[in-house]
CSV table of C-alpha atoms in Angstrom, one decimal:
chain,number,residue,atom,x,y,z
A,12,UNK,CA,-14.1,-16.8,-4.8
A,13,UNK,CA,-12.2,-13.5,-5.0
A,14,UNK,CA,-10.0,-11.8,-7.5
A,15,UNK,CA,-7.5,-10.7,-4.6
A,16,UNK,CA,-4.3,-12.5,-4.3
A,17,UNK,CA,-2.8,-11.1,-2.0
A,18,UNK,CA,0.1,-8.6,-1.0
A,19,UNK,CA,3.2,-10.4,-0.4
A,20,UNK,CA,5.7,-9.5,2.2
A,21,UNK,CA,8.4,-9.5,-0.7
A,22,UNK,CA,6.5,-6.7,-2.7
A,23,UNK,CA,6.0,-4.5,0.5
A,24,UNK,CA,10.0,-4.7,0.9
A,25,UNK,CA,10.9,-4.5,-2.8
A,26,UNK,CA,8.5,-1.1,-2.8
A,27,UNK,CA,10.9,0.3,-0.1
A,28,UNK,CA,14.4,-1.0,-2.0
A,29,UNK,CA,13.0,0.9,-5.3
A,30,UNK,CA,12.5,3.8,-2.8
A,31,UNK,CA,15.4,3.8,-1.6
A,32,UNK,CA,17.4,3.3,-4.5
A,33,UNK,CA,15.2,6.2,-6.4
A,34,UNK,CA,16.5,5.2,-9.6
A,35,UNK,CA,15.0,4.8,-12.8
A,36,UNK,CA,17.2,1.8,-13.7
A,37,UNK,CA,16.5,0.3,-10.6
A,38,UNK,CA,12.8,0.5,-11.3
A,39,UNK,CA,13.2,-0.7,-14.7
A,40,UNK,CA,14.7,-3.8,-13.6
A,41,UNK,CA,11.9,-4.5,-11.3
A,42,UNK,CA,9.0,-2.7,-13.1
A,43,UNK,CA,7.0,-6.2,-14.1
A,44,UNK,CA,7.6,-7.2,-10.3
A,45,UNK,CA,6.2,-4.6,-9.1
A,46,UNK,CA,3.4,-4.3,-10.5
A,47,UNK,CA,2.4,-8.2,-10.6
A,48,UNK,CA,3.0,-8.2,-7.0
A,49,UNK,CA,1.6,-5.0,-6.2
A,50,UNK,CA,-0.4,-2.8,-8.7
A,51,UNK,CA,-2.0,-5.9,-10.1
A,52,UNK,CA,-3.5,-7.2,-6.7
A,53,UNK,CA,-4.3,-3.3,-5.5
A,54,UNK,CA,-6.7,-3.9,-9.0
A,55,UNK,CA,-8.1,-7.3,-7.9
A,56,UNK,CA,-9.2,-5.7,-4.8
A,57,UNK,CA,-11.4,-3.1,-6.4
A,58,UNK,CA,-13.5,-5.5,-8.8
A,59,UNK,CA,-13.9,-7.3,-5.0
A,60,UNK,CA,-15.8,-4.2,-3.6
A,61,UNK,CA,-17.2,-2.5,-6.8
A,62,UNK,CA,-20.7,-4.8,-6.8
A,63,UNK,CA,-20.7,-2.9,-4.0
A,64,UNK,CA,-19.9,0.3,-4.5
A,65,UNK,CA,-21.7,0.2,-7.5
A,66,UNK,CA,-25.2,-0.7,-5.6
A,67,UNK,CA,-24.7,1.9,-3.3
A,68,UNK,CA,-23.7,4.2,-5.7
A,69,UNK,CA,-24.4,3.6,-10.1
A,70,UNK,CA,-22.4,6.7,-10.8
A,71,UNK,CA,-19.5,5.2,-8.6
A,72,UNK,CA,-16.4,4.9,-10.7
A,73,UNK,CA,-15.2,0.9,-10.5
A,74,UNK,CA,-12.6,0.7,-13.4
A,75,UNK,CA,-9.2,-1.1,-12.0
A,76,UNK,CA,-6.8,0.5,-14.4
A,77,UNK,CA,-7.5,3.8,-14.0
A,78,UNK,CA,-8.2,4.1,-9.7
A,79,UNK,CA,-4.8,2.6,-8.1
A,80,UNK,CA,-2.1,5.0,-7.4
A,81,UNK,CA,1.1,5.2,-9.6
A,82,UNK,CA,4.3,3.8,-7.7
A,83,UNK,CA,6.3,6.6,-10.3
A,84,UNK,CA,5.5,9.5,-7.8
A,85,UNK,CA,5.0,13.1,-9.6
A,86,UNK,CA,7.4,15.4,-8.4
A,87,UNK,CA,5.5,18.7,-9.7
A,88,UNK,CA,3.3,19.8,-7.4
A,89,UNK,CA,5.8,18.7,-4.3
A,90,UNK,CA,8.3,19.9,-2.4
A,91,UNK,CA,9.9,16.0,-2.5
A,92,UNK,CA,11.6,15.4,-5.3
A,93,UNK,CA,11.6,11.6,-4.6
A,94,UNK,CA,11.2,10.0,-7.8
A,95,UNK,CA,9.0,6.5,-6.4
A,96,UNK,CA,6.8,5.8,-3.4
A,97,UNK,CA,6.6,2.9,-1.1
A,98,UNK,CA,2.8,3.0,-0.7
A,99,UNK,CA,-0.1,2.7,-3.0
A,100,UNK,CA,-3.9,3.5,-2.8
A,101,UNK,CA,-7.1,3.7,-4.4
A,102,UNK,CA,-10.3,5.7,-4.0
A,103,UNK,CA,-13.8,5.0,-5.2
A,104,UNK,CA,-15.7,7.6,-5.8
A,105,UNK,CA,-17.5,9.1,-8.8
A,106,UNK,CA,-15.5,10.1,-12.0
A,107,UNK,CA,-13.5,12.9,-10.3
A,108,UNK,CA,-14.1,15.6,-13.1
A,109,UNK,CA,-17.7,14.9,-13.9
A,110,UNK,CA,-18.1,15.1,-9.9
A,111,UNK,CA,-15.0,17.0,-8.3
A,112,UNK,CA,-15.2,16.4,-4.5
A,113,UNK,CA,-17.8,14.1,-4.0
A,114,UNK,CA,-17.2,11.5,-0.7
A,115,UNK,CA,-15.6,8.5,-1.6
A,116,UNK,CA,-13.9,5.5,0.3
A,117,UNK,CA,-10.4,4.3,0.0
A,118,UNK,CA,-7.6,2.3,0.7
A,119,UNK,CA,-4.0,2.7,0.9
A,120,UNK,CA,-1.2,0.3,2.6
A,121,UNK,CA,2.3,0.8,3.2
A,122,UNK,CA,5.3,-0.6,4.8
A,123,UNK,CA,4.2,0.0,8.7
A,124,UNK,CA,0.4,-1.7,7.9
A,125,UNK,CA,-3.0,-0.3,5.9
A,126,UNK,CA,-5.6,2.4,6.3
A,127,UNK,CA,-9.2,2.8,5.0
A,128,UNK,CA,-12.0,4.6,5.5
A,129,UNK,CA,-14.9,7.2,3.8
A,130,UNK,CA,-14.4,11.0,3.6
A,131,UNK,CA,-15.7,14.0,2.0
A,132,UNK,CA,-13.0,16.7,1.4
A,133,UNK,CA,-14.4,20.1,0.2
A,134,UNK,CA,-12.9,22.7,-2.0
A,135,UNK,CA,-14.9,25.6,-0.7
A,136,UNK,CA,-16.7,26.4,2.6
A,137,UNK,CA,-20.2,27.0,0.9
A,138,UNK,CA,-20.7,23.1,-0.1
A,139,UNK,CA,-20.0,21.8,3.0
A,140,UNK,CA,-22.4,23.7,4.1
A,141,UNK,CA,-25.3,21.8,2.3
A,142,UNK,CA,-23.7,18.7,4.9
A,143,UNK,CA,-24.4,21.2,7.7
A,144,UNK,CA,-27.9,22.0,6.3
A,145,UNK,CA,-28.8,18.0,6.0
A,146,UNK,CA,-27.2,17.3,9.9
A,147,UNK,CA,-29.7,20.1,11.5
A,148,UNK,CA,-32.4,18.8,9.2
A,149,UNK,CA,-32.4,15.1,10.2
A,150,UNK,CA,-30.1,15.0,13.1
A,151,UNK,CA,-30.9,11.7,14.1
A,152,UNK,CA,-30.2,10.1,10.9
A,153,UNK,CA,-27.0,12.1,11.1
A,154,UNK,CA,-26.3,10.5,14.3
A,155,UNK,CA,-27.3,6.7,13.3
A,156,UNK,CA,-25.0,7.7,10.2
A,157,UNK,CA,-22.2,8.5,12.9
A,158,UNK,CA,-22.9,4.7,14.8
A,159,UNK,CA,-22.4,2.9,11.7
A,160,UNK,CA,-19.1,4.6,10.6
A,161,UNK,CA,-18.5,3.3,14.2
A,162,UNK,CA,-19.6,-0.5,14.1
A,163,UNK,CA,-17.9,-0.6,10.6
A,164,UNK,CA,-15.0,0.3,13.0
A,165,UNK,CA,-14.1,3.3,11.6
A,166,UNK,CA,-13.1,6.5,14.0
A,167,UNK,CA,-14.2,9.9,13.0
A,168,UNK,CA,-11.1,12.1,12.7
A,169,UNK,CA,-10.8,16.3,12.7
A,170,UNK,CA,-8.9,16.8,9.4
A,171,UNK,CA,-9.7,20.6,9.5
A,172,UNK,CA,-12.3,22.1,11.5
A,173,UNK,CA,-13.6,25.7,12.9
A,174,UNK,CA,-12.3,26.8,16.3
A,175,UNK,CA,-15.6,28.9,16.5
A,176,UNK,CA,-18.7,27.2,16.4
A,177,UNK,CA,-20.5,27.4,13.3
A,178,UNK,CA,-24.0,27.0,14.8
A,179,UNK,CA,-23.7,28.2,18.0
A,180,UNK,CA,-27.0,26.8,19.6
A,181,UNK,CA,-26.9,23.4,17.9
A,182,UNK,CA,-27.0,20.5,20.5
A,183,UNK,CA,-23.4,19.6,22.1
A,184,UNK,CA,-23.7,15.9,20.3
A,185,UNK,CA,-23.3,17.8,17.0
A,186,UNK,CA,-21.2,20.5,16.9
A,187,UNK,CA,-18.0,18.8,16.6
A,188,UNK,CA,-19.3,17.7,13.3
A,189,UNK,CA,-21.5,21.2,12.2
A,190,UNK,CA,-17.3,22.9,12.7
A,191,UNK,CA,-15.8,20.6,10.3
A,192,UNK,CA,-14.3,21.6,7.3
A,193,UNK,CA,-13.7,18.2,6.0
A,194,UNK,CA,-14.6,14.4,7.0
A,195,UNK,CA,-13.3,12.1,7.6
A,196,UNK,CA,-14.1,8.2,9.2
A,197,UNK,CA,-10.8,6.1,9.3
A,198,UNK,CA,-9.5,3.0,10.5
A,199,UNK,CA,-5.7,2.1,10.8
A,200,UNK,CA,-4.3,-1.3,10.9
A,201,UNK,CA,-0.6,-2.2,11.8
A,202,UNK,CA,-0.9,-5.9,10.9
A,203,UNK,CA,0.6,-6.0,7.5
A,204,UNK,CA,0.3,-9.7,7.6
A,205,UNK,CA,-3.2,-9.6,6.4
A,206,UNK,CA,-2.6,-7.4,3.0
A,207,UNK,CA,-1.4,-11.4,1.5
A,208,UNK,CA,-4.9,-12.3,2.6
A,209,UNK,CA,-8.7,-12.7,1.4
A,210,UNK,CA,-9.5,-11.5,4.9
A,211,UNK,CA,-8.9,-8.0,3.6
A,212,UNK,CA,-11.2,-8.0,1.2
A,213,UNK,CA,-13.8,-9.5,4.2
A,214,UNK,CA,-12.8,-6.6,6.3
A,215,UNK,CA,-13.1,-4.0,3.4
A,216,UNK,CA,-16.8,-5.5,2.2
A,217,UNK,CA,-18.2,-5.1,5.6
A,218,UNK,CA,-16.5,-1.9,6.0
A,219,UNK,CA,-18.5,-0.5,3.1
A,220,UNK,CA,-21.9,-2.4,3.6
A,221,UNK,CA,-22.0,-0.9,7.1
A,222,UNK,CA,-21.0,2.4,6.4
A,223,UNK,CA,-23.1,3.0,3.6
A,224,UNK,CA,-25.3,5.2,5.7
A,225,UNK,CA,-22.9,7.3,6.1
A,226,UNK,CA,-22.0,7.3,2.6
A,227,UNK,CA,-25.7,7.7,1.6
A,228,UNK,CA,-25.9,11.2,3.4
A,229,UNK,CA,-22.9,13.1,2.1
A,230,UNK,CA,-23.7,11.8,-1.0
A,231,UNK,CA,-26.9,13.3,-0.7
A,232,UNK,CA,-25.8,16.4,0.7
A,233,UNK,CA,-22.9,16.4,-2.3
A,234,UNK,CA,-25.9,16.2,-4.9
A,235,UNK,CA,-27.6,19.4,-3.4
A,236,UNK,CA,-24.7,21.4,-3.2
A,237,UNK,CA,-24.1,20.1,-7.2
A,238,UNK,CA,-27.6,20.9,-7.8
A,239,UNK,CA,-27.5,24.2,-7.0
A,240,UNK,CA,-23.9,25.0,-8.6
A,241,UNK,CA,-21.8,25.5,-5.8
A,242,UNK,CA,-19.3,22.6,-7.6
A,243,UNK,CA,-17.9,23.7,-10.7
A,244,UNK,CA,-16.6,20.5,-12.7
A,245,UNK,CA,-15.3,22.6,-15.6
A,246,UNK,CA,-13.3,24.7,-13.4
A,247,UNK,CA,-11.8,21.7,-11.8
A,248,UNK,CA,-10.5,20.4,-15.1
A,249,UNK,CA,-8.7,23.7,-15.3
């Protein structure tokens, strides 16, 4: 039995009214609504995957309240000044300050369907360097890594790459991954019909279990470059 009860077709429309309307009295009016019908099952969905997560990874953050995106959207760092969103997300990963950058999965839905996936984005050049360093070491597990991002039906995307290779004599099969900047392994799914059901959280639980070795190397290659103090926590709560 699962926590999830679904995302109702109501709540994806009343998310796009409060849009819309981008007005705080409007959003009062239907604060409780939306986040019954939205926030709360967005919650319900993480204690569904974080047994989980939380085998795959103990320092894996799990805690509902704190991961889910807020629909009041913070206009300082943008260039839109809208004052509410129409989508919502979640990402579980490590405690973000204790572990600044580490790979994580998410999930995020809006009005035209849902995305998910795992993905490793990098402040500097030198750490993703130490996922270089583990790909030439063990390519192959690299490249079984790759085929179950790939039977979990996830597609490998170029977020930001080099246009020059960055190992120039590394075999063809790798180099699209060895000039990445960033990862990223992401699936896209139109049907917004199946956010109001438990098949989600089906889809999202095999998503993770078959992934996980993919999950298992960054994470690996995240704890080397952390080792050797190429991430700077402190700086990133600065």
């Amino acid at each position: 039995m699962y926590n999830f009860t679904g995302i109702k077709p109501e709540t994806i429309e009343l998310l796009a009214l409060n849009r819309f309307n981008d007005s705080k009295a409007f959003y009062e009016e239907h604060k409780e609504e939306l986040k019954q019908g939205a926030t709360v099952p967005m919650r319900q969905l993480i204690l569904d995957l974080s047994d989980l997560c939380c085998d795959l990874d103990p320092l894996m953050d799990t805690n509902p309240t704190y991961l889910v995106s807020r629909i009041r959207h913070d206009t300082r760092r943008t260039k839109s000044k809208m004052l509410y969103r129409e989508n919502l997300w979640f990402m579980l990963r490590r405690n973000k300050f204790a572990y600044p950058f580490a790979p994580f999965y998410w999930f995020e839905f809006t009005g035209e369907g849902y995305s998910y996936g795992l993905a490793m984005w990098m402040a500097k050049p030198a750490q993703f360097d130490f996922v270089r360093k583990l790909i030439l070491k063990e390519p192959e597990r690299w490249l079984d890594a790759v085929a179950a991002t790939e039977q979990a039906g996830l597609t490998y995307g170029f977020r930001d790459y080099y246009k020059k290779d960055k190992v120039s004599d590394a075999p063809q099969e790798l180099k699209k991954y060895l000039n990445a900047k960033n990862m990223e392994f992401v699936r896209r799914c139109p049907d917004i019909s199946r956010l109001d059901s438990t098949d989600l959280v089906d889809e999202l639980r095999y998503m993770i279990s078959v992934s996980s070795p993919m999950y298992e190397f960054l994470i690996e290659a995240y704890d080397n470059a952390f080792n050797e103090g190429l991430i700077d926590a402190d700086a990133y709560r600065r």
